[in-house]
Amino acid sequence: MTELLQQVVDGFGRGGIYALIALGIAVIFGVMHLVNFAHGELITVSAYAAYGLFAAGWDWWLIAPAIVLIAGLTSVAIEFVAFRWVRGAPDFTMLMTSFGVHFLVQAAFVMYVSANFRQFPRPGWIFQTWRVGGVSLEVFDLLVILFTLLTLAATYWVLQRTMFGMSLRAAAEDFDAARLMGIRSDRIIRGAFALSGLLAGVAAVFWLMRSGQAGPSAGLSPMLKGVLAALIGGLGSLTGAVMGGVILGMAEVLLISRLPEGLVGLTDGIVFLLIALLFVFRPQGLVTVRRAERV
Amino acid sequence: MPRRVVDRLVLPLAGSLTTYLVLVGGGTVYAAIGNSASDGLVTQMLINAVVVLGMQIYIGNTGVLSFGHIGFGAIAGYAFAICAISPERKAAQIPNAPFGLAEVDLTPLQSSLVAALIAVVVAFVIGLGLARSGARSGAVAATVITLALLFVVHEVARNWIDLTRGGKAGLSFSPLSGVTLQGRGWIYLALLLALVAARLFKETRYGRLAQAAREDDLAARSMGVHPALQQMIALLLSVFVVSIGATLRVFELGSINPRLFFFKYTLLTLTMLIVGGRNSVVGALVGVVIITTGSELTRYLAGPSVDLPLLGWVLRSGLTDVFLGASMLGFMIFRPNGVLGDWEPDHWIARRSDRKSTEKQPELPPVDDSRPDGFLRVTDVVVDFGGFRALDGVSLTASSNEVVGLIGPNGAGKTTLLNTITSLVTPSAGSIRLDQDVLDGLPSHLIARAGIVRTFQNLRLFPALSVQENIEVARLAAAGHTGGRWQPDVELLVRASGLTELRHRRASELDYGNARRLELARAAAAAPRYLLLDEPTSGMGDLESEQMIHRIREVAGLVQAGVLVVDHDLNFITGICDRVYVLDQGKVIAVGTPDEVSQNLVVQAAYLGGPIGPSR
């Protein structure tokens, strides 16, 4: 029982980060029908920002908000440079464009920084644990859960209560109709990228607190997790994305604790395999979004 | 020689051979005037060309973005190395190889074929999964599944030390690494076969139908094409070619490690494919040349021998990868179809010879109005969208000898009824029968094979295919499922639709009226017993829609099909229909000849919003 409880807490800790990344991917998919395989680059950029700011003598308390801001701005910049041009393009083109951004950013970091990973200090206190009735609670997991909930609440408020949020939901529902109603597509798409970037920024803070390193491929793993979570959640659905993140986190924790010793190194591969199997049988994800194609 | 054989076999072969000679000749000349490094570069380029041609067969024809092909390459590469490395060398590297593989001793050629077959078997399993996931152009699930394959193969290669010797050392043929083990003869042969296979596959029935599904999955299904079979065949052939390329690569390098077939090589080969034009076989080769040249150029510029004062910030190591990423991104943004689009050299010859031959054309046969008796019967169909009842117990009968109209105000449920008959929408009650056969629950492509073929309100042509190819594909699909019995005359259909002049244009270049006529002709070529036409005159002027009356009658007569037509234009409906059903708010409110219906007060009220007369 305690073991299960422990795993649930751990799973939420992991899944919270995935949920934030997945939500960002789902927001962009909603307005543009783009599955953003370049979403991880926001975390790569954040990682190098963290590294740079540490070198400049900043502390985590200042670095964290700075990272969120930088991720948001980077997201808007990437939209401006790349995705703006392929709006409404066939799915193949958009997929390939996002991979293009992914490879280009990665190559640019190799060229201008280094192919090697750079370390920066992780805040030691977040790995302290409290023991409550046999369950050890890591400060980090609690922080992730707390901030994930806060961020989700804020996102929910933005989506439900602000003009921007309502336009965004309308655009996600039916982009053309929303445009005809006078919603400015430019602004909505840019806003969606900003929102998605900020979400990735929050996720990046926690991801980096744990990994403590910056490298050209730092964003690959979080990107894959985010895309998988968003796909589990049915891509278009925002709630689905959050649920997908949590499910993925739980699945990983359960797998790690149950896999035989020799296979733990293969966890990522096995998770990937399981999810590929899921898509074989439910390509629309676990959460089904009604998306009737007009004919 | 018959024209079709020339067009689809002789010319493509001639085009491929020309391309081959240019490529190999160019490579030989370059290798001859250069040093030993340029010799190795040419060899690598030719091997990459084999791999990229293999990828073109799948990605080009189906439009599914696969990241897994290099994963298949890794499987083949390892299988090849394990079979071909001599037992003595294996004893030193992988003494504990499972399944007695340490003893295996095959020649390189045998190993290569075994390796390719193993990869093809894996591809078959993956292909089943892709089909199950509903793979189609741009489908994300398919991309993720193939990406998973790439990752999983990589992980296994790194961790299954007994078999692969792990990630650090890898397997090698000789204690000295970097020794070239072969001449270029096999590479030349493999390249020639890969080129011919890729080019001819495009012209086969499977290739054509896969391309149609790539252009518009739904439209292909509604003509009776289920893309899974075509995609599977494309995948197997494609993986076979990629695998042969991969084994050549391993043999050329004399060693293999997990990084050899992972992201970097995927990026390189995909960029080559996309830059040249993924839909074109020659384009794939052009991409290989452009990217190889570009990579070498950037490597040289970033190297120590070049020193330009102002450009120091660009000319540094790593430039080659930036060049690859930028090429991929740049082409997607500015020229998503690559340098060549779907152009092949033989198209040029075909088009030129076509211009010369303006031979006499046969007269259209007189319209034959007698058709086999039959009926299409819709009984009490109910369709709910959430809480909204779109169709509320609609019944309708159309016989194969008549043109039946379906009219009604916007939102009355006309298109929903067509969608229900063609199984794009699932009814919550009711039944649909064609003669004695119950069609309920059949998927769209089987409905089409049963003989119900439709057009779409918002036009769904295969945009990248030419006018003639659009029709040809429908005929091919029909020839498949009618067992070759039914062969409508594409030539006659082109002429009956008034598209003779435009036959080599791409469908995407047609104006609205011609596009509508093409959709009609395409539907007719798919062996219909009933044509379901959704607003065939929308967007047309009065004169054009008047002409459309004759065209529809003529085309339906040619293929002897009954017609069920939805439209708003009352003149058109009155002009073409024998009988008219009027729908309003999901119910049939009137049936009769066009005259009867237009006199009906209920209909007038529904259309004009006037007071409902005492007749109700």
PDB file of C-alpha atoms in Angstrom, chain B residues 233-319:
ATOM      1  CA  ILE B 233       3.821  -3.317 -50.746  1.00  0.00           C
ATOM      2  CA  ALA B 234       5.539   0.053 -50.956  1.00  0.00           C
ATOM      3  CA  LEU B 235       6.973  -0.468 -47.481  1.00  0.00           C
ATOM      4  CA  LEU B 236       8.360  -3.923 -48.177  1.00  0.00           C
ATOM      5  CA  LEU B 237       9.966  -2.938 -51.464  1.00  0.00           C
ATOM      6  CA  SER B 238      11.279   0.242 -49.918  1.00  0.00           C
ATOM      7  CA  VAL B 239      12.782  -1.513 -46.896  1.00  0.00           C
ATOM      8  CA  PHE B 240      14.384  -4.092 -49.151  1.00  0.00           C
ATOM      9  CA  VAL B 241      16.147  -1.391 -51.153  1.00  0.00           C
ATOM     10  CA  VAL B 242      17.140   0.600 -48.058  1.00  0.00           C
ATOM     11  CA  SER B 243      18.528  -2.578 -46.503  1.00  0.00           C
ATOM     12  CA  ILE B 244      20.671  -3.374 -49.513  1.00  0.00           C
ATOM     13  CA  GLY B 245      21.986   0.186 -49.336  1.00  0.00           C
ATOM     14  CA  ALA B 246      22.677  -0.226 -45.627  1.00  0.00           C
ATOM     15  CA  THR B 247      24.655  -3.424 -46.135  1.00  0.00           C
ATOM     16  CA  LEU B 248      26.704  -1.728 -48.843  1.00  0.00           C
ATOM     17  CA  ARG B 249      27.395   1.067 -46.401  1.00  0.00           C
ATOM     18  CA  VAL B 250      28.547  -1.309 -43.704  1.00  0.00           C
ATOM     19  CA  PHE B 251      30.730  -3.229 -46.135  1.00  0.00           C
ATOM     20  CA  GLU B 252      32.237  -0.060 -47.504  1.00  0.00           C
ATOM     21  CA  LEU B 253      33.120   1.243 -44.038  1.00  0.00           C
ATOM     22  CA  GLY B 254      34.203  -2.191 -42.839  1.00  0.00           C
ATOM     23  CA  SER B 255      32.469  -1.755 -39.494  1.00  0.00           C
ATOM     24  CA  ILE B 256      29.183  -0.923 -37.811  1.00  0.00           C
ATOM     25  CA  ASN B 257      28.178   0.727 -34.567  1.00  0.00           C
ATOM     26  CA  PRO B 258      24.805   1.971 -33.311  1.00  0.00           C
ATOM     27  CA  ARG B 259      25.484   5.593 -34.262  1.00  0.00           C
ATOM     28  CA  LEU B 260      26.024   4.667 -37.898  1.00  0.00           C
ATOM     29  CA  PHE B 261      22.274   4.281 -38.460  1.00  0.00           C
ATOM     30  CA  PHE B 262      20.642   6.771 -36.150  1.00  0.00           C
ATOM     31  CA  PHE B 263      19.468  10.365 -36.116  1.00  0.00           C
ATOM     32  CA  LYS B 264      22.365  11.813 -38.024  1.00  0.00           C
ATOM     33  CA  TYR B 265      22.009   9.488 -40.975  1.00  0.00           C
ATOM     34  CA  THR B 266      18.220   9.873 -40.849  1.00  0.00           C
ATOM     35  CA  LEU B 267      18.630  13.629 -41.076  1.00  0.00           C
ATOM     36  CA  LEU B 268      21.073  13.327 -43.959  1.00  0.00           C
ATOM     37  CA  THR B 269      18.983  10.945 -46.058  1.00  0.00           C
ATOM     38  CA  LEU B 270      15.654  12.651 -45.345  1.00  0.00           C
ATOM     39  CA  THR B 271      17.115  16.004 -46.315  1.00  0.00           C
ATOM     40  CA  MET B 272      18.405  14.520 -49.558  1.00  0.00           C
ATOM     41  CA  LEU B 273      14.976  13.109 -50.315  1.00  0.00           C
ATOM     42  CA  ILE B 274      13.121  16.293 -49.531  1.00  0.00           C
ATOM     43  CA  VAL B 275      15.449  18.741 -51.219  1.00  0.00           C
ATOM     44  CA  GLY B 276      15.284  16.920 -54.531  1.00  0.00           C
ATOM     45  CA  GLY B 277      11.541  16.330 -54.344  1.00  0.00           C
ATOM     46  CA  ARG B 278      10.215  13.314 -52.528  1.00  0.00           C
ATOM     47  CA  ASN B 279       7.586  12.504 -55.115  1.00  0.00           C
ATOM     48  CA  SER B 280      10.127  12.184 -57.870  1.00  0.00           C
ATOM     49  CA  VAL B 281      12.606   9.336 -58.292  1.00  0.00           C
ATOM     50  CA  VAL B 282      15.007  11.483 -60.236  1.00  0.00           C
ATOM     51  CA  GLY B 283      14.380  14.181 -57.666  1.00  0.00           C
ATOM     52  CA  ALA B 284      15.671  11.879 -54.946  1.00  0.00           C
ATOM     53  CA  LEU B 285      18.918  11.527 -56.901  1.00  0.00           C
ATOM     54  CA  VAL B 286      19.139  15.246 -57.553  1.00  0.00           C
ATOM     55  CA  GLY B 287      18.767  15.736 -53.797  1.00  0.00           C
ATOM     56  CA  VAL B 288      21.580  13.286 -53.134  1.00  0.00           C
ATOM     57  CA  VAL B 289      23.875  15.204 -55.459  1.00  0.00           C
ATOM     58  CA  ILE B 290      22.910  18.634 -54.114  1.00  0.00           C
ATOM     59  CA  ILE B 291      23.283  17.670 -50.483  1.00  0.00           C
ATOM     60  CA  THR B 292      26.514  15.729 -51.015  1.00  0.00           C
ATOM     61  CA  THR B 293      27.989  18.676 -52.869  1.00  0.00           C
ATOM     62  CA  GLY B 294      26.707  21.150 -50.301  1.00  0.00           C
ATOM     63  CA  SER B 295      27.998  19.102 -47.389  1.00  0.00           C
ATOM     64  CA  GLU B 296      31.436  18.784 -48.930  1.00  0.00           C
ATOM     65  CA  LEU B 297      31.506  22.462 -49.758  1.00  0.00           C
ATOM     66  CA  THR B 298      30.537  23.506 -46.234  1.00  0.00           C
ATOM     67  CA  ARG B 299      33.052  21.054 -44.789  1.00  0.00           C
ATOM     68  CA  TYR B 300      35.758  22.567 -46.954  1.00  0.00           C
ATOM     69  CA  LEU B 301      34.721  26.137 -46.132  1.00  0.00           C
ATOM     70  CA  ALA B 302      34.612  25.392 -42.423  1.00  0.00           C
ATOM     71  CA  GLY B 303      37.964  23.644 -42.581  1.00  0.00           C
ATOM     72  CA  PRO B 304      41.343  25.122 -41.762  1.00  0.00           C
ATOM     73  CA  SER B 305      42.294  25.830 -45.381  1.00  0.00           C
ATOM     74  CA  VAL B 306      39.763  28.632 -45.802  1.00  0.00           C
ATOM     75  CA  ASP B 307      40.185  31.840 -43.882  1.00  0.00           C
ATOM     76  CA  LEU B 308      37.902  34.716 -44.754  1.00  0.00           C
ATOM     77  CA  PRO B 309      38.202  37.583 -42.296  1.00  0.00           C
ATOM     78  CA  LEU B 310      34.565  38.693 -42.184  1.00  0.00           C
ATOM     79  CA  LEU B 311      32.961  35.281 -42.311  1.00  0.00           C
ATOM     80  CA  GLY B 312      34.830  33.661 -39.464  1.00  0.00           C
ATOM     81  CA  TRP B 313      31.616  33.457 -37.452  1.00  0.00           C
ATOM     82  CA  VAL B 314      29.930  31.229 -40.061  1.00  0.00           C
ATOM     83  CA  LEU B 315      32.893  29.224 -41.229  1.00  0.00           C
ATOM     84  CA  ARG B 316      33.497  26.994 -38.278  1.00  0.00           C
ATOM     85  CA  SER B 317      33.122  23.362 -37.558  1.00  0.00           C
ATOM     86  CA  GLY B 318      29.536  22.210 -37.320  1.00  0.00           C
ATOM     87  CA  LEU B 319      28.572  24.198 -40.391  1.00  0.00           C
TER      88      LEU B 319
END
